[in-house]
């Protein structure tokens, strides 16, 4: 059985919770060099630098709260049950704290670490990761459970199947420049889904998207969720 509605969220949905988006004015990647903190090479060259970057983000997360858009999506999931799937590019936990359960963190999860010897050893972690942090399953070293650039996102088989089978694909608060997520709309459309975009800015040319709704996530997402049948 497929998910009737598949949602993809990006950093824009958490912007009004006070979390920085990645691109554009004052975005994360204006302050940090991707090559220093978000590539496999960076992890090999200077793992402490990489860990400290994600330690800083992890530490700050509890002071940010889910907003009306996260909450509206959790309520929509309550209504639709297994007909609903949420894919997020975000590594924050605001969807979960809003009550979402069917969530796939395709770019990883800030509140988890991963073993460096066995990628299936993933565990919750809310402290500061150091070079001495050990995997609780096998005692090997750890790394942030973050999908770096040049790495393959998580859950791709499950995501592909959901995109093939859904009736509606909706993307919210993402600039749609990072692949493979940026290609989901095209893929879902080819398999017959209606494609809707909810975002602060509307891209000039986009032949895959059927409906654009422009505005702040906290205003447009609750309204759209309420009206979704
Ligand atoms: P971006 O920062 O690229 O894009 C954020 C989008 O949200 C932009 O299109 C903004 O116009 C929009 N936006 C900003 N504020 C908004 C608001 N209040 N309401 C609605 N929309 C708003 O973030 P992503 O597309 O999520 O990957 O970036 C994708 C990936 O690139 C991230 O997952 C991350 C990054 O590098 C990794 O770290 C691997």
XYZ file of N, CA and C and ligand atoms in Angstrom:
726
model
N 0.823 -1.210 0.000
C 0.000 0.000 0.000
C 0.854 1.256 0.000
N 0.532 2.190 -0.831
C 1.361 3.394 -0.916
C 0.880 4.491 0.005
N 1.713 5.512 0.151
C 1.326 6.685 0.914
C 0.634 7.637 -0.040
N -0.601 7.978 0.266
C -1.359 8.843 -0.630
C -0.696 10.232 -0.727
N -0.251 10.708 0.425
C 0.370 12.026 0.463
C 1.816 11.903 0.931
N 2.744 12.402 0.126
C 4.147 12.435 0.538
C 4.588 13.895 0.617
N 5.130 14.259 1.761
C 5.596 15.637 1.996
C 7.120 15.624 2.085
N 7.746 16.617 1.497
C 9.195 16.816 1.670
C 9.403 18.185 2.309
N 10.097 18.214 3.450
C 10.378 19.521 4.050
C 11.866 19.850 3.994
N 12.151 21.156 4.032
C 13.527 21.642 4.077
C 13.651 22.691 5.169
N 14.796 23.330 5.201
C 15.131 24.240 6.300
C 14.111 25.366 6.495
N 13.397 25.736 5.434
C 12.429 26.839 5.530
C 11.318 26.586 6.532
N 10.998 25.305 6.780
C 9.898 25.037 7.721
C 10.352 25.312 9.163
N 11.658 25.256 9.409
C 12.162 25.501 10.763
C 12.662 26.938 10.945
N 12.599 27.730 9.888
C 13.154 29.099 9.954
C 12.450 29.932 11.025
N 11.130 29.802 11.093
C 10.397 30.618 12.076
C 10.494 30.050 13.494
N 11.157 28.917 13.644
C 11.513 28.418 14.979
C 12.885 28.961 15.379
N 13.453 29.781 14.502
C 14.727 30.427 14.822
C 15.951 29.665 14.339
N 15.753 28.618 13.541
C 16.910 27.875 13.015
C 17.291 28.457 11.648
N 18.578 28.605 11.453
C 19.101 29.160 10.200
C 18.826 28.248 9.011
N 18.428 28.830 7.884
C 18.397 28.026 6.658
C 19.841 27.930 6.143
N 20.034 27.226 5.031
C 21.406 26.997 4.568
C 21.874 28.027 3.554
N 20.938 28.384 2.636
C 21.343 29.291 1.565
C 20.718 30.665 1.749
N 21.179 31.605 0.913
C 20.582 32.933 0.948
C 21.191 33.784 2.050
N 20.556 34.914 2.246
C 21.036 35.915 3.177
C 21.260 35.348 4.578
N 22.470 35.446 5.089
C 22.779 35.007 6.445
C 22.589 33.498 6.645
N 22.561 32.734 5.550
C 22.393 31.278 5.650
C 23.617 30.615 6.274
N 23.413 29.378 6.733
C 24.485 28.614 7.393
C 25.755 28.557 6.554
N 25.571 28.322 5.228
C 26.760 28.153 4.386
C 27.430 29.471 4.023
N 26.917 30.577 4.545
C 27.665 31.842 4.454
C 28.618 31.963 5.631
N 28.301 31.235 6.716
C 29.111 31.332 7.938
C 30.097 30.179 8.074
N 29.777 29.052 7.485
C 30.633 27.865 7.598
C 31.021 27.408 6.207
N 32.226 26.865 6.088
C 32.672 26.330 4.818
C 32.247 24.853 4.757
N 31.455 24.493 3.751
C 31.002 23.104 3.605
C 32.181 22.139 3.657
N 33.283 22.523 3.012
C 34.479 21.658 2.953
C 35.124 21.421 4.320
N 34.779 22.263 5.304
C 35.351 22.100 6.647
C 34.500 21.218 7.558
N 33.195 21.160 7.290
C 32.311 20.493 8.263
C 31.332 19.478 7.683
N 31.222 19.408 6.368
C 30.131 18.578 5.836
C 30.552 17.715 4.646
N 31.771 17.187 4.697
C 32.201 16.242 3.660
C 32.963 15.092 4.329
N 33.019 13.927 3.673
C 33.797 12.809 4.225
C 35.264 13.197 4.402
N 35.779 14.038 3.478
C 37.174 14.485 3.573
C 37.411 15.282 4.850
N 36.464 16.154 5.169
C 36.584 16.972 6.392
C 36.642 16.068 7.622
N 35.845 15.029 7.619
C 35.820 14.113 8.767
C 37.153 13.370 8.906
N 37.749 13.008 7.772
C 39.048 12.321 7.819
C 40.149 13.279 8.260
N 40.092 14.498 7.728
C 41.166 15.478 7.965
C 41.134 16.013 9.396
N 39.938 16.395 9.861
C 39.844 17.044 11.170
C 38.513 16.665 11.840
N 38.424 15.413 12.343
C 37.149 14.959 12.906
C 36.665 15.830 14.073
N 37.600 16.375 14.846
C 37.190 17.193 15.992
C 36.447 18.456 15.532
N 36.941 19.049 14.481
C 36.311 20.257 13.918
C 34.872 19.938 13.485
N 34.706 18.795 12.832
C 33.380 18.387 12.360
C 32.470 18.116 13.562
N 32.987 17.340 14.530
C 32.178 17.014 15.718
C 31.769 18.285 16.454
N 32.704 19.231 16.595
C 32.402 20.453 17.345
C 31.311 21.271 16.666
N 31.317 21.274 15.339
C 30.274 22.002 14.605
C 28.895 21.416 14.937
N 28.782 20.094 14.877
C 27.478 19.472 15.155
C 27.164 19.470 16.658
N 28.197 19.437 17.520
C 27.969 19.592 18.966
C 27.287 20.928 19.254
N 27.798 21.964 18.573
C 27.250 23.310 18.767
C 25.769 23.350 18.346
N 25.467 22.772 17.198
C 24.078 22.771 16.719
C 23.184 21.935 17.645
N 23.707 20.776 18.088
C 22.937 19.876 18.957
C 22.597 20.561 20.273
N 23.591 21.250 20.810
C 23.420 21.917 22.100
C 22.339 23.009 22.011
N 22.271 23.665 20.878
C 21.317 24.769 20.733
C 19.893 24.315 20.457
N 19.741 23.084 20.004
C 18.427 22.628 19.525
C 17.291 22.703 20.556
N 17.509 22.292 21.829
C 16.398 22.319 22.789
C 15.789 23.707 23.018
N 16.538 24.760 22.707
C 15.973 26.095 22.929
C 15.059 26.531 21.774
N 14.956 25.718 20.734
C 14.055 26.026 19.616
C 12.825 25.125 19.691
N 11.680 25.715 19.454
C 10.428 24.948 19.575
C 9.775 24.738 18.212
N 9.027 23.631 18.084
C 8.269 23.425 16.835
C 7.297 24.592 16.626
N 7.070 24.952 15.385
C 6.141 26.058 15.102
C 4.828 25.523 14.519
N 3.948 26.452 14.158
C 2.596 26.076 13.706
C 2.632 25.166 12.470
N 3.671 25.289 11.645
C 3.754 24.450 10.444
C 4.090 22.999 10.817
N 5.060 22.819 11.734
C 5.372 21.453 12.191
C 4.125 20.820 12.818
N 3.440 21.605 13.640
C 2.275 21.069 14.368
C 1.153 20.695 13.390
N 0.939 21.544 12.387
C -0.129 21.259 11.408
C 0.163 19.951 10.663
N 1.429 19.697 10.339
C 1.767 18.451 9.625
C 1.547 17.234 10.530
N 1.840 17.382 11.822
C 1.604 16.274 12.760
C 0.103 15.999 12.881
N -0.684 17.047 12.885
C -2.143 16.869 12.966
C -2.698 16.235 11.700
N -2.132 16.623 10.560
C -2.571 16.022 9.287
C -2.231 14.528 9.282
N -1.071 14.185 9.817
C -0.690 12.762 9.912
C -1.681 12.001 10.790
N -2.113 12.610 11.895
C -3.120 11.971 12.766
C -4.376 11.643 11.965
N -4.724 12.551 11.063
C -5.954 12.368 10.271
C -5.757 11.309 9.185
N -4.585 11.283 8.540
C -4.390 10.405 7.375
C -3.750 9.052 7.706
N -3.094 8.966 8.837
C -2.461 7.698 9.230
C -1.469 7.206 8.204
N -1.604 5.938 7.775
C -0.625 5.341 6.855
C -0.672 5.916 5.438
N -1.645 6.773 5.163
C -1.671 7.437 3.862
C -0.721 8.622 3.822
N 0.005 8.831 4.907
C 0.860 10.014 5.036
C 2.317 9.603 5.241
N 3.231 10.245 4.521
C 4.660 10.042 4.797
C 5.372 11.385 4.735
N 6.195 11.638 5.739
C 6.963 12.877 5.787
C 8.441 12.563 5.573
N 8.995 13.154 4.526
C 10.440 13.044 4.290
C 11.024 14.410 4.633
N 12.046 14.439 5.448
C 12.653 15.738 5.726
C 14.141 15.728 5.422
N 14.597 16.870 4.888
C 16.046 17.061 4.690
C 16.657 17.627 5.966
N 15.792 18.008 6.912
C 16.285 18.661 8.131
C 16.847 17.637 9.107
N 17.877 18.063 9.829
C 18.464 17.174 10.824
C 17.988 17.547 12.228
N 17.158 18.590 12.339
C 16.602 18.948 13.653
C 15.475 17.982 14.013
N 15.021 18.056 15.281
C 13.987 17.113 15.749
C 12.625 17.789 15.946
N 12.412 18.900 15.256
C 11.184 19.666 15.495
C 9.932 18.944 14.988
N 10.055 18.170 13.914
C 8.883 17.393 13.462
C 8.471 16.395 14.544
N 9.441 15.690 15.106
C 9.130 14.688 16.155
C 8.546 15.370 17.376
N 9.141 16.505 17.758
C 8.624 17.183 18.950
C 7.233 17.758 18.736
N 6.869 17.982 17.468
C 5.501 18.434 17.166
C 4.521 17.259 17.175
N 5.056 16.034 17.172
C 4.176 14.856 17.225
C 4.199 13.979 15.983
N 5.022 14.319 14.983
C 5.095 13.487 13.770
C 5.752 12.148 14.090
N 5.234 11.093 13.476
C 5.785 9.749 13.718
C 6.339 9.113 12.451
N 5.653 9.318 11.341
C 6.106 8.711 10.082
C 7.054 9.691 9.389
N 8.270 9.795 9.928
C 9.252 10.767 9.433
C 10.517 10.050 8.983
N 10.987 10.354 7.791
C 12.281 9.835 7.328
C 13.269 10.993 7.241
N 14.327 10.931 8.054
C 15.367 11.962 8.012
C 16.403 11.568 6.960
N 16.152 11.966 5.727
C 17.019 11.497 4.632
C 18.455 12.046 4.714
N 18.657 13.165 5.413
C 20.008 13.715 5.596
C 20.553 13.462 7.001
N 19.903 12.547 7.733
C 20.406 12.193 9.065
C 19.712 12.956 10.176
N 20.266 12.807 11.384
C 19.581 13.271 12.585
C 20.626 13.805 13.566
N 20.491 15.074 13.877
C 21.444 15.738 14.776
C 21.493 15.097 16.163
N 20.392 14.504 16.578
C 20.309 13.936 17.925
C 20.790 12.477 17.967
N 21.458 12.039 16.889
C 21.986 10.672 16.865
C 23.454 10.667 16.434
N 24.159 9.619 16.827
C 25.513 9.373 16.326
C 25.516 8.033 15.607
N 26.533 7.829 14.810
C 26.674 6.595 14.042
C 28.067 6.012 14.301
N 28.141 4.690 14.321
C 29.408 3.991 14.510
C 30.256 4.135 13.240
N 31.569 4.258 13.403
C 32.424 4.384 12.212
C 32.739 3.026 11.580
N 32.442 1.926 12.312
C 32.720 0.596 11.763
C 31.486 -0.095 11.197
N 30.320 0.233 11.764
C 29.089 -0.414 11.305
C 27.988 0.642 11.207
N 27.614 0.968 9.956
C 26.674 2.087 9.767
C 25.278 1.790 10.321
N 25.015 0.515 10.642
C 23.719 0.183 11.248
C 23.690 0.453 12.743
N 24.846 0.711 13.320
C 24.904 1.063 14.738
C 24.664 2.569 14.881
N 23.385 2.920 15.082
C 22.979 4.326 15.207
C 22.292 4.472 16.559
N 22.618 5.518 17.291
C 22.032 5.646 18.631
C 21.782 7.107 19.008
N 20.778 7.297 19.861
C 20.433 8.640 20.338
C 21.570 9.187 21.185
N 21.834 10.470 21.037
C 22.958 11.057 21.769
C 22.690 12.542 21.972
N 22.597 12.980 23.220
C 22.287 14.401 23.435
C 23.418 15.147 24.146
N 24.622 14.543 24.117
C 25.747 15.198 24.805
C 26.755 15.742 23.794
N 27.990 15.934 24.256
C 29.013 16.435 23.369
C 29.861 15.270 22.848
N 29.895 15.108 21.554
C 30.706 14.031 20.979
C 32.187 14.443 20.988
N 33.061 13.505 21.388
C 34.503 13.783 21.346
C 35.186 12.646 20.587
N 36.494 12.758 20.418
C 37.244 11.703 19.736
C 37.244 10.417 20.559
N 36.880 10.517 21.843
C 36.830 9.328 22.719
C 35.443 8.699 22.826
N 34.442 9.305 22.211
C 33.089 8.730 22.293
C 33.078 7.364 21.605
N 32.437 6.390 22.264
C 32.446 5.015 21.735
C 31.039 4.559 21.359
N 30.976 3.732 20.334
C 29.717 3.112 19.936
C 29.265 2.169 21.059
N 28.024 2.292 21.563
C 27.580 1.444 22.674
C 27.388 -0.021 22.265
N 27.336 -0.294 20.972
C 27.120 -1.672 20.508
C 28.429 -2.450 20.338
N 29.484 -1.765 19.865
C 30.715 -2.515 19.565
C 31.991 -1.838 20.055
N 31.880 -0.630 20.612
C 33.062 0.024 21.177
C 33.942 0.746 20.168
N 33.524 0.774 18.887
C 34.318 1.506 17.882
C 34.075 3.015 18.039
N 34.731 3.801 17.186
C 34.547 5.248 17.243
C 33.201 5.673 16.670
N 32.914 6.973 16.737
C 31.620 7.471 16.269
C 31.803 8.671 15.346
N 30.725 9.016 14.684
C 30.649 10.237 13.882
C 29.216 10.759 13.978
N 28.987 12.022 13.645
C 27.607 12.510 13.645
C 26.768 11.700 12.646
N 25.510 11.478 12.962
C 24.610 10.772 12.037
C 24.065 11.775 11.020
N 24.995 12.355 10.271
C 24.651 13.380 9.291
C 25.125 12.879 7.933
N 24.276 13.043 6.912
C 24.687 12.669 5.552
C 25.476 13.844 4.973
N 26.751 13.631 4.754
C 27.591 14.703 4.220
C 27.425 14.798 2.705
N 27.833 15.929 2.150
C 27.883 16.053 0.705
C 28.760 14.913 0.165
N 28.380 14.379 -0.976
C 29.053 13.234 -1.629
C 28.646 11.895 -1.021
N 27.847 11.894 0.043
C 27.339 10.634 0.594
C 25.900 10.423 0.115
N 25.479 9.168 0.134
C 24.140 8.854 -0.374
C 23.125 9.029 0.746
N 22.041 9.788 0.492
C 21.023 9.973 1.529
C 20.407 8.652 1.982
N 19.777 8.709 3.139
C 19.212 7.507 3.754
C 17.805 7.222 3.219
N 17.373 5.978 3.373
C 15.989 5.543 3.055
C 15.607 5.698 1.581
N 16.582 5.693 0.665
C 16.245 5.998 -0.721
C 15.296 4.978 -1.362
N 15.402 3.695 -0.995
C 14.492 2.696 -1.576
C 13.053 2.974 -1.168
N 12.893 3.201 0.136
C 11.553 3.476 0.679
C 10.968 4.763 0.086
N 11.829 5.758 -0.079
C 11.382 7.048 -0.621
C 10.950 6.889 -2.084
N 11.750 6.163 -2.847
C 11.415 5.975 -4.264
C 10.062 5.280 -4.424
N 9.844 4.276 -3.607
C 8.576 3.549 -3.682
C 7.401 4.473 -3.325
N 7.583 5.273 -2.280
C 6.513 6.184 -1.849
C 6.224 7.229 -2.932
N 7.278 7.722 -3.585
C 7.081 8.743 -4.623
C 6.354 8.159 -5.830
N 6.649 6.901 -6.114
C 6.020 6.226 -7.251
C 4.521 6.034 -7.013
N 4.158 5.828 -5.768
C 2.779 5.441 -5.476
C 1.887 6.566 -4.970
N 2.473 7.719 -4.663
C 1.629 8.752 -4.025
C 0.725 9.456 -5.040
N -0.369 10.015 -4.526
C -1.268 10.832 -5.354
C -0.852 12.300 -5.309
N -0.346 12.713 -4.159
C 0.094 14.103 -3.980
C 1.509 14.137 -3.451
N 2.339 14.975 -4.062
C 3.680 15.233 -3.527
C 3.771 16.732 -3.249
N 4.139 17.051 -2.021
C 4.144 18.460 -1.596
C 5.506 18.786 -1.000
N 6.162 19.809 -1.524
C 7.455 20.187 -0.925
C 7.355 21.575 -0.303
N 7.958 21.656 0.895
C 7.754 22.835 1.748
C 9.103 23.374 2.233
N 9.348 24.662 2.034
C 10.519 25.311 2.631
C 11.845 24.747 2.199
N 11.947 24.400 0.931
C 13.250 23.930 0.425
C 13.584 24.668 -0.866
N 14.885 24.978 -1.041
C 15.309 25.705 -2.238
C 15.392 24.785 -3.446
N 15.267 23.468 -3.205
C 15.285 22.489 -4.308
C 16.532 22.605 -5.169
N 17.669 22.703 -4.523
C 18.921 22.701 -5.304
C 19.798 21.508 -4.968
N 19.522 20.826 -3.851
C 20.373 19.705 -3.455
C 19.719 18.389 -3.904
N 20.438 17.651 -4.737
C 19.947 16.355 -5.216
C 20.369 15.248 -4.269
N 19.639 14.158 -4.164
C 18.497 13.790 -4.996
C 17.162 14.433 -4.604
N 17.064 15.078 -3.425
C 15.761 15.600 -2.988
C 15.145 16.546 -4.024
N 16.009 17.334 -4.697
C 15.502 18.300 -5.665
C 14.814 17.609 -6.852
N 15.130 16.339 -7.074
C 14.532 15.607 -8.193
C 13.250 14.863 -7.829
N 12.862 14.879 -6.562
C 11.678 14.104 -6.153
C 10.410 14.579 -6.863
N 10.275 15.891 -7.040
C 9.045 16.420 -7.656
C 8.889 15.902 -9.081
N 10.006 15.876 -9.794
C 9.984 15.401 -11.172
C 9.642 13.911 -11.221
N 10.234 13.161 -10.306
C 10.020 11.716 -10.248
C 8.553 11.410 -9.914
N 8.023 12.073 -8.882
C 6.625 11.836 -8.473
C 5.662 12.218 -9.597
N 5.977 13.316 -10.264
C 5.127 13.802 -11.360
C 5.068 12.761 -12.491
N 6.214 12.196 -12.818
C 6.255 11.186 -13.884
C 5.362 10.001 -13.578
N 5.196 9.722 -12.285
C 4.352 8.586 -11.897
C 2.929 9.025 -11.560
N 2.585 10.255 -11.929
C 1.185 10.659 -11.875
C 0.765 11.502 -10.691
N 1.694 11.886 -9.819
C 1.289 12.675 -8.648
C 1.029 14.132 -9.017
N 0.146 14.734 -8.258
C -0.013 16.194 -8.332
C 1.085 16.788 -7.452
N 1.764 17.817 -7.957
C 2.911 18.385 -7.230
C 2.601 19.808 -6.770
N 2.776 20.018 -5.461
C 2.481 21.327 -4.862
C 3.713 21.844 -4.132
N 3.955 23.144 -4.238
C 5.106 23.767 -3.557
C 4.610 24.841 -2.598
N 5.043 24.786 -1.343
C 4.739 25.844 -0.376
C 6.070 26.444 0.051
N 6.299 27.698 -0.266
C 7.609 28.297 0.009
C 7.506 29.821 0.063
N 8.507 30.392 0.702
C 8.578 31.849 0.805
C 8.800 32.479 -0.563
N 9.651 31.820 -1.363
C 9.939 32.331 -2.707
C 9.469 31.303 -3.730
N 9.013 31.811 -4.842
C 8.550 30.906 -5.897
C 9.573 30.919 -7.031
N 10.097 29.743 -7.409
C 11.079 29.716 -8.501
C 10.455 30.161 -9.821
N 11.274 30.799 -10.658
C 10.760 31.395 -11.896
C 10.281 30.337 -12.894
N 11.089 29.311 -13.128
C 10.708 28.300 -14.124
C 10.703 26.932 -13.466
N 9.576 26.276 -13.495
C 9.488 24.951 -12.909
C 8.290 24.235 -13.537
N 8.596 23.359 -14.469
C 7.514 22.714 -15.217
C 6.875 21.548 -14.462
N 7.531 21.110 -13.377
C 7.015 19.933 -12.655
C 5.949 20.269 -11.626
N 5.922 21.517 -11.183
C 5.041 21.869 -10.066
C 3.701 22.391 -10.573
N 2.616 21.786 -10.066
C 1.278 22.165 -10.520
C 0.734 23.365 -9.767
N 1.026 23.440 -8.461
C 0.446 24.499 -7.620
C 1.550 25.136 -6.777
N 1.625 26.457 -6.806
C 2.560 27.185 -5.931
C 1.764 27.982 -4.907
N 2.174 27.876 -3.651
C 1.562 28.715 -2.620
C 2.696 29.463 -1.935
N 2.647 30.763 -2.008
C 3.764 31.571 -1.514
C 3.446 32.181 -0.162
N 4.409 32.120 0.758
C 4.221 32.771 2.059
C 5.092 32.134 3.110
N 4.902 32.579 4.351
C 5.653 32.008 5.467
C 5.043 30.668 5.849
N 5.906 29.731 6.187
C 5.431 28.381 6.505
C 4.356 28.388 7.606
N 4.561 29.202 8.646
C 3.595 29.168 9.766
C 2.217 29.682 9.349
N 2.168 30.405 8.236
C 0.864 30.909 7.770
C 0.249 29.991 6.719
N 1.064 29.561 5.749
C 0.476 28.825 4.620
C 0.316 27.327 4.893
N 1.198 26.741 5.718
C 1.111 25.281 5.920
C -0.150 24.888 6.722
N -0.445 25.561 7.857
C -1.669 25.185 8.593
C -2.927 25.321 7.721
N -2.977 26.377 6.928
C -4.153 26.605 6.069
C -4.252 25.492 5.014
N -3.115 25.176 4.394
C -3.121 24.141 3.358
C -3.520 22.784 3.964
N -2.979 22.473 5.138
C -3.273 21.180 5.787
C -4.765 21.056 6.087
N -5.331 22.136 6.574
C -6.750 22.145 6.930
C -7.615 21.851 5.706
N -7.186 22.407 4.560
C -7.994 22.278 3.347
C -7.730 20.977 2.590
N -6.651 20.264 2.949
C -6.308 19.049 2.201
C -7.336 17.943 2.447
N -7.871 17.391 1.341
C -8.873 16.323 1.482
C -8.328 15.015 0.914
P 17.872 26.046 1.873
O 18.486 26.965 2.868
O 18.643 25.762 0.632
O 16.453 26.618 1.411
C 15.488 27.058 2.323
C 14.241 27.474 1.569
O 13.262 27.838 2.542
C 14.416 28.673 0.636
O 13.803 28.385 -0.619
C 13.681 29.811 1.347
O 13.045 30.705 0.431
C 12.630 29.040 2.142
N 12.184 29.721 3.373
C 12.898 30.486 4.225
N 12.154 30.916 5.256
C 10.909 30.392 5.062
C 9.678 30.478 5.783
N 9.575 31.163 6.924
N 8.610 29.805 5.283
C 8.701 29.104 4.118
N 9.829 28.996 3.400
C 10.930 29.631 3.859
O 17.502 24.712 2.662
P 17.198 23.240 2.087
O 16.521 23.310 0.770
O 16.544 22.499 3.175
O 22.090 19.325 3.595
O 18.665 22.687 1.886
C 18.846 21.356 1.462
C 20.102 20.769 2.063
O 21.213 21.615 1.806
C 20.081 20.643 3.578
O 19.425 19.487 4.029
C 21.536 20.616 3.934
C 22.005 21.727 3.021
O 23.330 21.729 2.680
C 23.093 18.801 4.329
O 23.546 19.346 5.313
C 23.575 17.485 3.841
